[in-house]
GROMACS .gro file of N, CA and C in nm:
model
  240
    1UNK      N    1   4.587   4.864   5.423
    1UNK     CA    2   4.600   4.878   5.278
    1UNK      C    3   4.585   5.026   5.241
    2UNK      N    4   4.663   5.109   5.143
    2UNK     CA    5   4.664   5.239   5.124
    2UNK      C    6   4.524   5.247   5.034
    3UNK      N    7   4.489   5.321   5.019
    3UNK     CA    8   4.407   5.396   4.916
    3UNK      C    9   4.479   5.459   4.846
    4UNK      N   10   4.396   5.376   4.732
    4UNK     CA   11   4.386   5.412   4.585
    4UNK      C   12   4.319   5.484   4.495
    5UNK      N   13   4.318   5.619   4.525
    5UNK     CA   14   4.210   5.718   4.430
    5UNK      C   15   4.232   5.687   4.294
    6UNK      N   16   4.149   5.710   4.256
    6UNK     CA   17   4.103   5.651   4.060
    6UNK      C   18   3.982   5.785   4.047
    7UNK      N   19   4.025   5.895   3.924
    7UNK     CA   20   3.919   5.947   3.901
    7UNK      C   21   3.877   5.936   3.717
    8UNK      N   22   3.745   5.952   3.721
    8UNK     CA   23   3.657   5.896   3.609
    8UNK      C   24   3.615   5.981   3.521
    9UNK      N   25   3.722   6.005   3.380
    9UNK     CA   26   3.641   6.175   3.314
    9UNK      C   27   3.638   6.120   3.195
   10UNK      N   28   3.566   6.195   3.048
   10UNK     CA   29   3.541   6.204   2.965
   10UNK      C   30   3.468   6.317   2.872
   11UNK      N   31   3.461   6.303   2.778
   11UNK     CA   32   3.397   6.409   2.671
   11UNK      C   33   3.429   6.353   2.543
   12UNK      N   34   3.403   6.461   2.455
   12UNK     CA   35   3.410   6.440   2.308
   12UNK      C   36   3.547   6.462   2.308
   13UNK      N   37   3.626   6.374   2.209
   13UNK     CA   38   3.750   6.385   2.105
   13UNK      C   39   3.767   6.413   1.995
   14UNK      N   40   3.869   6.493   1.949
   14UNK     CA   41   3.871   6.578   1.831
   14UNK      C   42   3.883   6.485   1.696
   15UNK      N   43   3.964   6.369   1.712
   15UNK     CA   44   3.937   6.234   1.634
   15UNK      C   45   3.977   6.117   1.707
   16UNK      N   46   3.866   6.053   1.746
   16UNK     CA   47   3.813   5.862   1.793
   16UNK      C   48   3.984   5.795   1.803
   17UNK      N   49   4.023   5.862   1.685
   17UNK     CA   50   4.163   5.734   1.751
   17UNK      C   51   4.304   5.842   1.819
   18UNK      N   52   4.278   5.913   1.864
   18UNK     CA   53   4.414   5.937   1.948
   18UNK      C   54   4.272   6.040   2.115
   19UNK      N   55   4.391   6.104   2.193
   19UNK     CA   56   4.300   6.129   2.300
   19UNK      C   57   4.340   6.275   2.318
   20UNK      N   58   4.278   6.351   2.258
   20UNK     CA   59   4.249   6.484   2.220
   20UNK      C   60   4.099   6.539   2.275
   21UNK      N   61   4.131   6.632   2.353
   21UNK     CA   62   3.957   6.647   2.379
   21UNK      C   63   3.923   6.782   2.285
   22UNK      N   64   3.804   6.811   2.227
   22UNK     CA   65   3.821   6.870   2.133
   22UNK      C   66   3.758   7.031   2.228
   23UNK      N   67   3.703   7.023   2.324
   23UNK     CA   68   3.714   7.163   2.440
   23UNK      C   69   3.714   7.104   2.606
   24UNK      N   70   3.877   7.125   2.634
   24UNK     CA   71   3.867   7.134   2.763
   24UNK      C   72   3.817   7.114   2.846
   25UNK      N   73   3.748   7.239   2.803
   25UNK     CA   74   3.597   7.327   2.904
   25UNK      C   75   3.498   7.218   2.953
   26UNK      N   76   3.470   7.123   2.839
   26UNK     CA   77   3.343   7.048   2.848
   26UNK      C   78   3.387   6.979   2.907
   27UNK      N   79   3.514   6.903   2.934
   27UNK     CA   80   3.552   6.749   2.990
   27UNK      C   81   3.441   6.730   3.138
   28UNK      N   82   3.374   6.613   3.093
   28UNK     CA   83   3.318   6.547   3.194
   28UNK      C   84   3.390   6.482   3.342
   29UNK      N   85   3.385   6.563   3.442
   29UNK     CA   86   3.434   6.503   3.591
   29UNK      C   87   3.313   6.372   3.643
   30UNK      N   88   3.339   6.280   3.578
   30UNK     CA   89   3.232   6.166   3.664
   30UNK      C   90   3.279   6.138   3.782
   31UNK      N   91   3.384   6.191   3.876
   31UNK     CA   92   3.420   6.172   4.002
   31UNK      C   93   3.503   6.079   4.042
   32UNK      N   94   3.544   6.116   4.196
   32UNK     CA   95   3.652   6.053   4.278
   32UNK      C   96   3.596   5.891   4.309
   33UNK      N   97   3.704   5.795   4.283
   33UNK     CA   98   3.702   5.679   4.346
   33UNK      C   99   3.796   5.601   4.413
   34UNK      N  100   3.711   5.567   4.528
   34UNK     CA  101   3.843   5.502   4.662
   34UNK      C  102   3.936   5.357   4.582
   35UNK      N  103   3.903   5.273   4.478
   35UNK     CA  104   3.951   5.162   4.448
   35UNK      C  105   3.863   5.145   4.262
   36UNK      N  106   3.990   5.098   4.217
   36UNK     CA  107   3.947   5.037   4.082
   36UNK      C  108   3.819   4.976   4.037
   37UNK      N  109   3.754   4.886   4.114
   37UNK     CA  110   3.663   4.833   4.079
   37UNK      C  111   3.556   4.936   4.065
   38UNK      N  112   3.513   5.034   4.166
   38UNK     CA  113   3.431   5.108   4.155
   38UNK      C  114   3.439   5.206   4.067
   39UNK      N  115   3.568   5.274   4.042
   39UNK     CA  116   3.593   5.337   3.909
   39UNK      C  117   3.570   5.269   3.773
   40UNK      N  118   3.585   5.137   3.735
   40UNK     CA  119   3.594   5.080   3.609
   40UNK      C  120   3.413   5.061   3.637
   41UNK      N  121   3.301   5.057   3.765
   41UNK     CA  122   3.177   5.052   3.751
   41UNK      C  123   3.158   5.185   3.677
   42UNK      N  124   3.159   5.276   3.707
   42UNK     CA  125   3.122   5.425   3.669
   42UNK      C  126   3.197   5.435   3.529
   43UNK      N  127   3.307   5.434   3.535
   43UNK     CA  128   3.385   5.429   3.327
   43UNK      C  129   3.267   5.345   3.242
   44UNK      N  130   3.255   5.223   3.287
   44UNK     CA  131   3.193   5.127   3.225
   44UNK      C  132   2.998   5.175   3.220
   45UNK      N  133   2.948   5.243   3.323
   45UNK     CA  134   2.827   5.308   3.301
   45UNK      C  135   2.813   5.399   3.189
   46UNK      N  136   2.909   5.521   3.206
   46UNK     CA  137   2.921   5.616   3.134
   46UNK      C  138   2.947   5.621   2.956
   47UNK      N  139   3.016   5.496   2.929
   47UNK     CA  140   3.077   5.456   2.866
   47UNK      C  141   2.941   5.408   2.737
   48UNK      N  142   2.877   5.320   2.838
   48UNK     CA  143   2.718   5.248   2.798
   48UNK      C  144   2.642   5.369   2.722
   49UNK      N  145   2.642   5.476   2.810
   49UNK     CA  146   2.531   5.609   2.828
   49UNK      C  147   2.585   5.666   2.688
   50UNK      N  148   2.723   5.680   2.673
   50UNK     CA  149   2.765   5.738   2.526
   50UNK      C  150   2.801   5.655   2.379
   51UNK      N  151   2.749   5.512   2.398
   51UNK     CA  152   2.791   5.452   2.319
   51UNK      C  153   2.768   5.485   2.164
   52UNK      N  154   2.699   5.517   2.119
   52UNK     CA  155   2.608   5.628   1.986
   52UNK      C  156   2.680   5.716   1.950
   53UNK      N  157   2.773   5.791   2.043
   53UNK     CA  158   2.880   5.899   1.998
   53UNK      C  159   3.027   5.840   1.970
   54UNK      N  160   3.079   5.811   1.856
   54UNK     CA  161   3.203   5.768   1.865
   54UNK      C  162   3.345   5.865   1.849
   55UNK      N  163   3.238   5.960   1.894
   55UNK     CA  164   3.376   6.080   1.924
   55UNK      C  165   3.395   6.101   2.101
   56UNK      N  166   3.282   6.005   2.165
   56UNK     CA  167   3.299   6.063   2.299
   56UNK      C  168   3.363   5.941   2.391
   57UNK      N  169   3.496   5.960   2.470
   57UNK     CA  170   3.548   5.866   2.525
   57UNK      C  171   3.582   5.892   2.679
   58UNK      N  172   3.572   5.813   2.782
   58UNK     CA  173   3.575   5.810   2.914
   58UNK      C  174   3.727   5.770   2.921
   59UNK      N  175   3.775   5.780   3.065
   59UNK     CA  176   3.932   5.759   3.093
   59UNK      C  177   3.912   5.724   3.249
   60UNK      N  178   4.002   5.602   3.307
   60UNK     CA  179   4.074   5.608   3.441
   60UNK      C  180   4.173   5.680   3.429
   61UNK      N  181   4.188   5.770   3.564
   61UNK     CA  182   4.326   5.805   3.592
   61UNK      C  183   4.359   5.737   3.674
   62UNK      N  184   4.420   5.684   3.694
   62UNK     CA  185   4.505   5.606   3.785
   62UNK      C  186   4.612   5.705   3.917
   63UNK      N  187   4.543   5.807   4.025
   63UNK     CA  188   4.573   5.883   4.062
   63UNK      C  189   4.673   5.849   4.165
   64UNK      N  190   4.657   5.763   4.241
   64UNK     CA  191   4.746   5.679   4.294
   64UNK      C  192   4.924   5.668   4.276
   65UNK      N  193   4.909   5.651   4.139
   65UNK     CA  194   5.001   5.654   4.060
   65UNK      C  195   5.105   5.781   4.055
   66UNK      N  196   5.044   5.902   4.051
   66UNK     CA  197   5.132   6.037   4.042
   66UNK      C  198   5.220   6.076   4.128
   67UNK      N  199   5.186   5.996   4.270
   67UNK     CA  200   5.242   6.053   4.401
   67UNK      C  201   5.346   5.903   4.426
   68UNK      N  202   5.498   5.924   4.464
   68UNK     CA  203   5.538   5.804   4.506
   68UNK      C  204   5.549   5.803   4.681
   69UNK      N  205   5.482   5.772   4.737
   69UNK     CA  206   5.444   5.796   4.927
   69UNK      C  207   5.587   5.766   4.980
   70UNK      N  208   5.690   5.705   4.941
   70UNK     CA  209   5.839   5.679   4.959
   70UNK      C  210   5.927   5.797   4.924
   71UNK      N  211   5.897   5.863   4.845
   71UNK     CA  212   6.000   5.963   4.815
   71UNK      C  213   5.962   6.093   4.943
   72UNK      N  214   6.064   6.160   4.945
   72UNK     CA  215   6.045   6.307   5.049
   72UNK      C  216   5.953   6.409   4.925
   73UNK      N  217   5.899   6.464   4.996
   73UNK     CA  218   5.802   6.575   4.913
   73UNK      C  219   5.912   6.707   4.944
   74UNK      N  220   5.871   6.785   4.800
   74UNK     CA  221   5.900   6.913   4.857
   74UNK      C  222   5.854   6.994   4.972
   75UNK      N  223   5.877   7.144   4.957
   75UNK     CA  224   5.828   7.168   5.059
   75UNK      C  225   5.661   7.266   4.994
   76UNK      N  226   5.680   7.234   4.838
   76UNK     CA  227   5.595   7.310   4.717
   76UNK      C  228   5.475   7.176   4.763
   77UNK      N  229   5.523   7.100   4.738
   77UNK     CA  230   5.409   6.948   4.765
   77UNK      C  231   5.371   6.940   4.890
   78UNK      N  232   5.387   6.973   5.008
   78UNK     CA  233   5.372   6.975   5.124
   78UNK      C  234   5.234   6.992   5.130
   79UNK      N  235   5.118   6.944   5.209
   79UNK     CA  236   4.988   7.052   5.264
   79UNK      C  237   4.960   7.082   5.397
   80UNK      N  238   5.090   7.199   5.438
   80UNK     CA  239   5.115   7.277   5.549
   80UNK      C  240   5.017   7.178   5.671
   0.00000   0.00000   0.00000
């Protein structure tokens, strides 16, 4: 079965309903995860920890996703 990286970030948003972070700088890296479940544990912790702020929102990336392992890579995408 391939692995599935999922990574887990968040911070404050500039307004609650669209996904704007309101500095960059601050975005929270809660880290790399091998499979979904363990990522949606850590979103779902973090998530708990900021619930009081309704400007501050967590995200899966679904990293997995960016790369298609079927297509040829460049030779820019390559890691020599």
């Amino acid at each position: 079965m391939p692995q599935r990286l999922h990574l887990v970030f968040g911070g404050e948003l500039v307004d609650p309903s669209r996904s704007e972070f309101r500095d960059v700088n601050d975005i929270h890296i809660v880290g790399m995860f091998p499979d979904y479940a363990s990522a949606h544990d850590a979103w779902k912790a973090e998530a708990q920890r900021t619930v009081d702020n309704a400007h501050t929102r967590y995200f899966i990336a679904h990293l997995h996703r960016l790369r298609d392992e079927e297509r040829e890579t460049s030779s820019t995408e390559e890691l020599g």
